[in-house]
Amino acid sequence: EAGVAQSPRYKIIEKRQSVAFWCNPISGHATLYWYQQILGQGPKLLIQFQNNGVVDDSQLPKDRFSAERLKGVDSTLKIQPAKLEDSAVYLCASSLDDQVYSNQPQHFGDGTRLSIL
Amino acid sequence: RKEVEQDPGPFNVPEGATVAFNCTYSNSASQSFFWYRQDCRKEPKLLMSVYSSGNEDGRFTAQLNRASQYISLLIRDSKLSDSATYLCAVNIPIGYSSASKIIFGSGTRLSIRP
């Protein structure tokens, strides 16, 4: 079974520039998550999709971050304009579903390491 | 209070030792609990789900205590290769829907010395 695919692996940009990340989840997984992980911290959920609908985006800085999953499969996360504090690893994960009682674990991609200069 | 809390460590123990981590959660409606392992500069990988009755996988044992709202991970006969960061993850119901989101703790760093 192919895992979660993410690209690019690394990205270096200057502050105020824009950047986009791409994620393709495991086939058949309805739920897709984007997490931000700052060095030394646990992953922080930015946005969660169930098929092509947003389930939770309460921690997404909406003035600069946006994400979409138009056809309910792959997804893109964009930052525009980037700030120094956005330097982090951006992890995409997927799971079969997100129901409270289904006990479905997440599977993560390799992540994109973003550095802002 | 944070939704999910872990002792950041680091725990530095000799090879062969037994080590235990706890993780507390604040939402009593949480139903799914996981332990992930994360190696340096790698993505988190599922170590084990935590079931109500407790479960064991080789040298690893996970327990859930609903009354006190914590989960635990016990590693017996620790190996050098167990050195990593251990993340607990808990699902939090979203509003009044049947959906939930998964929130991670900050991770506990474990270092096994020869």
PDB file of C-alpha atoms in Angstrom:
ATOM      1  CA  GLU A   1       0.000   0.000   0.000  1.00  0.00           C
ATOM      2  CA  ALA A   2       1.439   3.360  -1.005  1.00  0.00           C
ATOM      3  CA  GLY A   3       1.814   5.800   1.874  1.00  0.00           C
ATOM      4  CA  VAL A   4       0.996   9.481   2.142  1.00  0.00           C
ATOM      5  CA  ALA A   5       2.945  11.436  -0.461  1.00  0.00           C
ATOM      6  CA  GLN A   6       4.103  14.994   0.133  1.00  0.00           C
ATOM      7  CA  SER A   7       6.126  17.473  -1.889  1.00  0.00           C
ATOM      8  CA  PRO A   8       8.429  19.247  -1.809  1.00  0.00           C
ATOM      9  CA  ARG A   9      10.642  17.762   0.922  1.00  0.00           C
ATOM     10  CA  TYR A  10      12.398  21.049   1.567  1.00  0.00           C
ATOM     11  CA  LYS A  11      11.638  24.670   0.794  1.00  0.00           C
ATOM     12  CA  ILE A  12      13.577  27.832   1.573  1.00  0.00           C
ATOM     13  CA  ILE A  13      11.940  31.195   0.925  1.00  0.00           C
ATOM     14  CA  GLU A  14      12.268  34.759   2.117  1.00  0.00           C
ATOM     15  CA  LYS A  15       9.713  36.344   4.403  1.00  0.00           C
ATOM     16  CA  ARG A  16       6.698  37.846   2.624  1.00  0.00           C
ATOM     17  CA  GLN A  17       7.019  35.340  -0.227  1.00  0.00           C
ATOM     18  CA  SER A  18       4.415  32.665  -0.863  1.00  0.00           C
ATOM     19  CA  VAL A  19       4.768  28.889  -0.797  1.00  0.00           C
ATOM     20  CA  ALA A  20       2.562  25.889  -1.490  1.00  0.00           C
ATOM     21  CA  PHE A  21       2.712  22.292  -0.328  1.00  0.00           C
ATOM     22  CA  TRP A  22       1.038  19.291  -1.877  1.00  0.00           C
ATOM     23  CA  CYS A  23      -0.264  16.088  -0.313  1.00  0.00           C
ATOM     24  CA  ASN A  24      -1.724  12.888  -1.726  1.00  0.00           C
ATOM     25  CA  PRO A  25      -3.267  10.683   0.986  1.00  0.00           C
ATOM     26  CA  ILE A  26      -3.471   6.915   1.136  1.00  0.00           C
ATOM     27  CA  SER A  27      -6.016   5.639  -1.355  1.00  0.00           C
ATOM     28  CA  GLY A  28      -9.457   5.339   0.187  1.00  0.00           C
ATOM     29  CA  HIS A  29      -8.726   7.586   3.154  1.00  0.00           C
ATOM     30  CA  ALA A  30     -11.543  10.083   3.524  1.00  0.00           C
ATOM     31  CA  THR A  31      -9.902  12.254   6.171  1.00  0.00           C
ATOM     32  CA  LEU A  32      -6.875  14.419   5.464  1.00  0.00           C
ATOM     33  CA  TYR A  33      -5.021  16.540   8.014  1.00  0.00           C
ATOM     34  CA  TRP A  34      -2.390  19.249   7.814  1.00  0.00           C
ATOM     35  CA  TYR A  35      -0.190  19.713  10.879  1.00  0.00           C
ATOM     36  CA  GLN A  36       2.537  22.230  11.650  1.00  0.00           C
ATOM     37  CA  GLN A  37       5.411  20.977  13.781  1.00  0.00           C
ATOM     38  CA  ILE A  38       7.846  23.499  15.200  1.00  0.00           C
ATOM     39  CA  LEU A  39      11.167  22.141  16.442  1.00  0.00           C
ATOM     40  CA  GLY A  40      10.829  20.645  19.918  1.00  0.00           C
ATOM     41  CA  GLN A  41       7.031  20.661  19.876  1.00  0.00           C
ATOM     42  CA  GLY A  42       4.305  18.194  19.004  1.00  0.00           C
ATOM     43  CA  PRO A  43       2.353  18.455  15.747  1.00  0.00           C
ATOM     44  CA  LYS A  44      -0.295  21.200  15.827  1.00  0.00           C
ATOM     45  CA  LEU A  45      -3.425  20.609  13.750  1.00  0.00           C
ATOM     46  CA  LEU A  46      -3.979  23.349  11.185  1.00  0.00           C
ATOM     47  CA  ILE A  47      -6.871  21.988   9.162  1.00  0.00           C
ATOM     48  CA  GLN A  48      -8.826  18.759   8.741  1.00  0.00           C
ATOM     49  CA  PHE A  49     -10.841  17.666   5.703  1.00  0.00           C
ATOM     50  CA  GLN A  50     -13.444  14.951   5.449  1.00  0.00           C
ATOM     51  CA  ASN A  51     -13.622  14.238   1.704  1.00  0.00           C
ATOM     52  CA  ASN A  52     -13.677  17.762   0.219  1.00  0.00           C
ATOM     53  CA  GLY A  53     -15.251  19.514   3.206  1.00  0.00           C
ATOM     54  CA  VAL A  54     -13.476  21.315   6.058  1.00  0.00           C
ATOM     55  CA  VAL A  55     -14.154  19.684   9.423  1.00  0.00           C
ATOM     56  CA  ASP A  56     -11.922  21.862  11.583  1.00  0.00           C
ATOM     57  CA  ASP A  57      -9.717  24.841  10.820  1.00  0.00           C
ATOM     58  CA  SER A  58      -9.824  26.533  14.211  1.00  0.00           C
ATOM     59  CA  GLN A  59      -6.011  26.747  14.475  1.00  0.00           C
ATOM     60  CA  LEU A  60      -5.380  27.876  10.883  1.00  0.00           C
ATOM     61  CA  PRO A  61      -4.087  31.485  10.640  1.00  0.00           C
ATOM     62  CA  LYS A  62      -6.596  32.377   7.959  1.00  0.00           C
ATOM     63  CA  ASP A  63      -5.080  35.762   7.181  1.00  0.00           C
ATOM     64  CA  ARG A  64      -2.105  33.995   5.588  1.00  0.00           C
ATOM     65  CA  PHE A  65      -2.801  30.258   5.345  1.00  0.00           C
ATOM     66  CA  SER A  66      -5.261  28.573   3.026  1.00  0.00           C
ATOM     67  CA  ALA A  67      -5.900  24.964   2.083  1.00  0.00           C
ATOM     68  CA  GLU A  68      -8.112  23.102  -0.307  1.00  0.00           C
ATOM     69  CA  ARG A  69      -9.036  19.545  -1.202  1.00  0.00           C
ATOM     70  CA  LEU A  70     -11.208  20.187  -4.220  1.00  0.00           C
ATOM     71  CA  LYS A  71     -11.859  16.642  -5.442  1.00  0.00           C
ATOM     72  CA  GLY A  72     -11.662  14.979  -2.073  1.00  0.00           C
ATOM     73  CA  VAL A  73      -8.322  13.323  -2.794  1.00  0.00           C
ATOM     74  CA  ASP A  74      -5.126  15.378  -2.868  1.00  0.00           C
ATOM     75  CA  SER A  75      -4.727  18.679  -1.080  1.00  0.00           C
ATOM     76  CA  THR A  76      -2.641  21.838  -1.165  1.00  0.00           C
ATOM     77  CA  LEU A  77      -1.680  24.120   1.709  1.00  0.00           C
ATOM     78  CA  LYS A  78      -0.557  27.660   0.903  1.00  0.00           C
ATOM     79  CA  ILE A  79       1.112  30.366   2.935  1.00  0.00           C
ATOM     80  CA  GLN A  80       0.986  33.928   1.639  1.00  0.00           C
ATOM     81  CA  PRO A  81       2.808  35.985   2.813  1.00  0.00           C
ATOM     82  CA  ALA A  82       5.210  33.910   4.880  1.00  0.00           C
ATOM     83  CA  LYS A  83       6.554  35.102   8.234  1.00  0.00           C
ATOM     84  CA  LEU A  84       9.695  34.039  10.062  1.00  0.00           C
ATOM     85  CA  GLU A  85       7.550  32.210  12.638  1.00  0.00           C
ATOM     86  CA  ASP A  86       6.218  29.892   9.901  1.00  0.00           C
ATOM     87  CA  SER A  87       9.543  28.036   9.799  1.00  0.00           C
ATOM     88  CA  ALA A  88       8.494  24.486  10.672  1.00  0.00           C
ATOM     89  CA  VAL A  89       7.820  21.053   9.258  1.00  0.00           C
ATOM     90  CA  TYR A  90       4.424  20.758   7.593  1.00  0.00           C
ATOM     91  CA  LEU A  91       3.037  17.264   7.941  1.00  0.00           C
ATOM     92  CA  CYS A  92       0.161  15.800   6.022  1.00  0.00           C
ATOM     93  CA  ALA A  93      -1.670  12.789   7.427  1.00  0.00           C
ATOM     94  CA  SER A  94      -4.657  10.724   6.417  1.00  0.00           C
ATOM     95  CA  SER A  95      -7.013   8.234   8.033  1.00  0.00           C
ATOM     96  CA  LEU A  96      -9.960   6.126   6.913  1.00  0.00           C
ATOM     97  CA  ASP A  97     -12.388   8.402   8.723  1.00  0.00           C
ATOM     98  CA  ASP A  98     -12.626  10.804  11.645  1.00  0.00           C
ATOM     99  CA  GLN A  99     -15.546   9.392  13.568  1.00  0.00           C
ATOM    100  CA  VAL A 100     -15.290   9.632  17.342  1.00  0.00           C
ATOM    101  CA  TYR A 101     -15.740   5.898  17.971  1.00  0.00           C
ATOM    102  CA  SER A 102     -13.948   4.405  14.972  1.00  0.00           C
ATOM    103  CA  ASN A 103     -10.460   4.455  16.512  1.00  0.00           C
ATOM    104  CA  GLN A 104      -8.745   5.060  13.177  1.00  0.00           C
ATOM    105  CA  PRO A 105      -5.045   6.011  13.480  1.00  0.00           C
ATOM    106  CA  GLN A 106      -3.363   8.537  11.235  1.00  0.00           C
ATOM    107  CA  HIS A 107      -0.624   7.822   8.748  1.00  0.00           C
ATOM    108  CA  PHE A 108       1.855  10.578   8.052  1.00  0.00           C
ATOM    109  CA  GLY A 109       3.806  11.685   5.013  1.00  0.00           C
ATOM    110  CA  ASP A 110       7.506  12.569   5.196  1.00  0.00           C
ATOM    111  CA  GLY A 111       6.672  16.255   5.691  1.00  0.00           C
ATOM    112  CA  THR A 112       7.933  19.453   4.079  1.00  0.00           C
ATOM    113  CA  ARG A 113      10.651  21.293   5.960  1.00  0.00           C
ATOM    114  CA  LEU A 114      10.112  25.034   5.456  1.00  0.00           C
ATOM    115  CA  SER A 115      12.751  27.619   6.273  1.00  0.00           C
ATOM    116  CA  ILE A 116      11.942  31.327   6.126  1.00  0.00           C
ATOM    117  CA  LEU A 117      14.904  33.696   5.732  1.00  0.00           C
TER     118      LEU A 117
ATOM    119  CA  ARG B   1      -5.305  23.548  30.707  1.00  0.00           C
ATOM    120  CA  LYS B   2      -3.829  22.008  27.545  1.00  0.00           C
ATOM    121  CA  GLU B   3      -5.957  19.397  25.780  1.00  0.00           C
ATOM    122  CA  VAL B   4      -3.126  16.842  25.840  1.00  0.00           C
ATOM    123  CA  GLU B   5      -0.086  17.064  28.129  1.00  0.00           C
ATOM    124  CA  GLN B   6       3.119  15.078  28.346  1.00  0.00           C
ATOM    125  CA  ASP B   7       6.278  15.341  30.409  1.00  0.00           C
ATOM    126  CA  PRO B   8       8.849  16.566  27.839  1.00  0.00           C
ATOM    127  CA  GLY B   9      11.711  14.696  29.481  1.00  0.00           C
ATOM    128  CA  PRO B  10      14.352  13.946  28.462  1.00  0.00           C
ATOM    129  CA  PHE B  11      14.394  10.509  30.024  1.00  0.00           C
ATOM    130  CA  ASN B  12      17.900   9.103  29.981  1.00  0.00           C
ATOM    131  CA  VAL B  13      17.988   5.436  31.013  1.00  0.00           C
ATOM    132  CA  PRO B  14      20.438   2.540  30.646  1.00  0.00           C
ATOM    133  CA  GLU B  15      19.879  -0.244  28.174  1.00  0.00           C
ATOM    134  CA  GLY B  16      17.706  -2.963  29.639  1.00  0.00           C
ATOM    135  CA  ALA B  17      15.816  -0.624  31.945  1.00  0.00           C
ATOM    136  CA  THR B  18      12.060  -0.266  32.138  1.00  0.00           C
ATOM    137  CA  VAL B  19      10.681   3.192  31.458  1.00  0.00           C
ATOM    138  CA  ALA B  20       7.161   4.568  31.626  1.00  0.00           C
ATOM    139  CA  PHE B  21       5.541   7.705  30.237  1.00  0.00           C
ATOM    140  CA  ASN B  22       2.188   9.222  31.057  1.00  0.00           C
ATOM    141  CA  CYS B  23      -0.014  11.499  29.010  1.00  0.00           C
ATOM    142  CA  THR B  24      -3.038  13.343  30.410  1.00  0.00           C
ATOM    143  CA  TYR B  25      -6.022  14.575  28.416  1.00  0.00           C
ATOM    144  CA  SER B  26      -8.688  17.078  29.358  1.00  0.00           C
ATOM    145  CA  ASN B  27     -11.760  16.025  27.349  1.00  0.00           C
ATOM    146  CA  SER B  28     -13.698  13.223  29.044  1.00  0.00           C
ATOM    147  CA  ALA B  29     -15.514  12.495  25.751  1.00  0.00           C
ATOM    148  CA  SER B  30     -12.291  11.365  24.041  1.00  0.00           C
ATOM    149  CA  GLN B  31     -12.551   7.806  22.736  1.00  0.00           C
ATOM    150  CA  SER B  32      -9.408   7.056  20.719  1.00  0.00           C
ATOM    151  CA  PHE B  33      -5.868   7.094  22.051  1.00  0.00           C
ATOM    152  CA  PHE B  34      -2.564   6.432  20.339  1.00  0.00           C
ATOM    153  CA  TRP B  35       1.154   6.375  20.933  1.00  0.00           C
ATOM    154  CA  TYR B  36       3.425   7.482  18.092  1.00  0.00           C
ATOM    155  CA  ARG B  37       7.181   7.311  17.825  1.00  0.00           C
ATOM    156  CA  GLN B  38       9.105  10.065  16.099  1.00  0.00           C
ATOM    157  CA  ASP B  39      12.775   9.785  15.209  1.00  0.00           C
ATOM    158  CA  CYS B  40      14.889  12.880  14.675  1.00  0.00           C
ATOM    159  CA  ARG B  41      13.911  14.685  11.453  1.00  0.00           C
ATOM    160  CA  LYS B  42      11.359  12.021  10.575  1.00  0.00           C
ATOM    161  CA  GLU B  43       7.587  11.856  10.557  1.00  0.00           C
ATOM    162  CA  PRO B  44       5.588  10.355  13.468  1.00  0.00           C
ATOM    163  CA  LYS B  45       4.938   6.646  13.071  1.00  0.00           C
ATOM    164  CA  LEU B  46       2.142   4.782  14.832  1.00  0.00           C
ATOM    165  CA  LEU B  47       3.521   2.673  17.663  1.00  0.00           C
ATOM    166  CA  MET B  48       0.242   1.386  19.038  1.00  0.00           C
ATOM    167  CA  SER B  49      -3.383   2.224  19.657  1.00  0.00           C
ATOM    168  CA  VAL B  50      -4.497   2.192  23.289  1.00  0.00           C
ATOM    169  CA  TYR B  51      -7.530   0.105  24.139  1.00  0.00           C
ATOM    170  CA  SER B  52      -9.722   0.301  27.208  1.00  0.00           C
ATOM    171  CA  SER B  53      -8.543  -3.039  28.520  1.00  0.00           C
ATOM    172  CA  GLY B  54      -4.894  -2.208  27.951  1.00  0.00           C
ATOM    173  CA  ASN B  55      -2.774  -3.834  25.295  1.00  0.00           C
ATOM    174  CA  GLU B  56       0.673  -5.190  24.785  1.00  0.00           C
ATOM    175  CA  ASP B  57       2.935  -5.466  21.755  1.00  0.00           C
ATOM    176  CA  GLY B  58       6.192  -7.217  22.563  1.00  0.00           C
ATOM    177  CA  ARG B  59       8.108  -5.035  25.003  1.00  0.00           C
ATOM    178  CA  PHE B  60       5.533  -2.252  24.836  1.00  0.00           C
ATOM    179  CA  THR B  61       2.440  -2.013  27.021  1.00  0.00           C
ATOM    180  CA  ALA B  62      -0.188   0.705  26.791  1.00  0.00           C
ATOM    181  CA  GLN B  63      -2.828   1.441  29.412  1.00  0.00           C
ATOM    182  CA  LEU B  64      -5.828   3.746  29.590  1.00  0.00           C
ATOM    183  CA  ASN B  65      -7.188   5.182  32.830  1.00  0.00           C
ATOM    184  CA  ARG B  66     -10.483   6.898  32.033  1.00  0.00           C
ATOM    185  CA  ALA B  67     -11.223   7.904  35.614  1.00  0.00           C
ATOM    186  CA  SER B  68      -8.025   9.931  35.884  1.00  0.00           C
ATOM    187  CA  GLN B  69      -7.917  10.758  32.158  1.00  0.00           C
ATOM    188  CA  TYR B  70      -4.466   9.559  31.280  1.00  0.00           C
ATOM    189  CA  ILE B  71      -2.787   6.996  29.087  1.00  0.00           C
ATOM    190  CA  SER B  72       0.546   5.378  29.735  1.00  0.00           C
ATOM    191  CA  LEU B  73       3.267   3.634  27.775  1.00  0.00           C
ATOM    192  CA  LEU B  74       5.621   1.138  29.384  1.00  0.00           C
ATOM    193  CA  ILE B  75       8.771  -0.015  27.628  1.00  0.00           C
ATOM    194  CA  ARG B  76      10.466  -3.079  29.111  1.00  0.00           C
ATOM    195  CA  ASP B  77      14.033  -4.216  28.459  1.00  0.00           C
ATOM    196  CA  SER B  78      14.783  -0.993  26.580  1.00  0.00           C
ATOM    197  CA  LYS B  79      17.105  -1.118  23.563  1.00  0.00           C
ATOM    198  CA  LEU B  80      19.390   1.538  22.113  1.00  0.00           C
ATOM    199  CA  SER B  81      17.029   1.635  19.134  1.00  0.00           C
ATOM    200  CA  ASP B  82      14.165   2.792  21.380  1.00  0.00           C
ATOM    201  CA  SER B  83      15.787   6.242  21.608  1.00  0.00           C
ATOM    202  CA  ALA B  84      13.243   8.609  20.049  1.00  0.00           C
ATOM    203  CA  THR B  85      10.486  11.054  20.925  1.00  0.00           C
ATOM    204  CA  TYR B  86       7.204   9.448  21.973  1.00  0.00           C
ATOM    205  CA  LEU B  87       4.048  11.366  21.160  1.00  0.00           C
ATOM    206  CA  CYS B  88       0.644  10.638  22.590  1.00  0.00           C
ATOM    207  CA  ALA B  89      -2.421  11.479  20.512  1.00  0.00           C
ATOM    208  CA  VAL B  90      -6.026  11.761  21.635  1.00  0.00           C
ATOM    209  CA  ASN B  91      -9.190  12.326  19.661  1.00  0.00           C
ATOM    210  CA  ILE B  92     -11.342  15.284  20.657  1.00  0.00           C
ATOM    211  CA  PRO B  93     -15.001  15.402  19.512  1.00  0.00           C
ATOM    212  CA  ILE B  94     -15.794  18.379  17.300  1.00  0.00           C
ATOM    213  CA  GLY B  95     -18.854  20.224  18.592  1.00  0.00           C
ATOM    214  CA  TYR B  96     -21.947  18.042  18.666  1.00  0.00           C
ATOM    215  CA  SER B  97     -21.066  16.140  15.490  1.00  0.00           C
ATOM    216  CA  SER B  98     -19.866  12.565  15.244  1.00  0.00           C
ATOM    217  CA  ALA B  99     -16.507  13.770  13.940  1.00  0.00           C
ATOM    218  CA  SER B 100     -13.355  14.215  15.936  1.00  0.00           C
ATOM    219  CA  LYS B 101      -9.896  15.692  15.544  1.00  0.00           C
ATOM    220  CA  ILE B 102      -6.652  14.218  16.795  1.00  0.00           C
ATOM    221  CA  ILE B 103      -4.539  16.353  19.088  1.00  0.00           C
ATOM    222  CA  PHE B 104      -0.939  15.526  19.942  1.00  0.00           C
ATOM    223  CA  GLY B 105       1.031  16.082  23.086  1.00  0.00           C
ATOM    224  CA  SER B 106       4.361  17.864  22.936  1.00  0.00           C
ATOM    225  CA  GLY B 107       6.261  14.575  23.069  1.00  0.00           C
ATOM    226  CA  THR B 108       8.604  12.909  25.564  1.00  0.00           C
ATOM    227  CA  ARG B 109      12.228  12.472  24.565  1.00  0.00           C
ATOM    228  CA  LEU B 110      13.787   9.154  25.464  1.00  0.00           C
ATOM    229  CA  SER B 111      17.495   8.445  25.280  1.00  0.00           C
ATOM    230  CA  ILE B 112      18.822   4.940  25.971  1.00  0.00           C
ATOM    231  CA  ARG B 113      22.490   4.769  26.960  1.00  0.00           C
ATOM    232  CA  PRO B 114      24.704   1.672  26.579  1.00  0.00           C
TER     233      PRO B 114
END
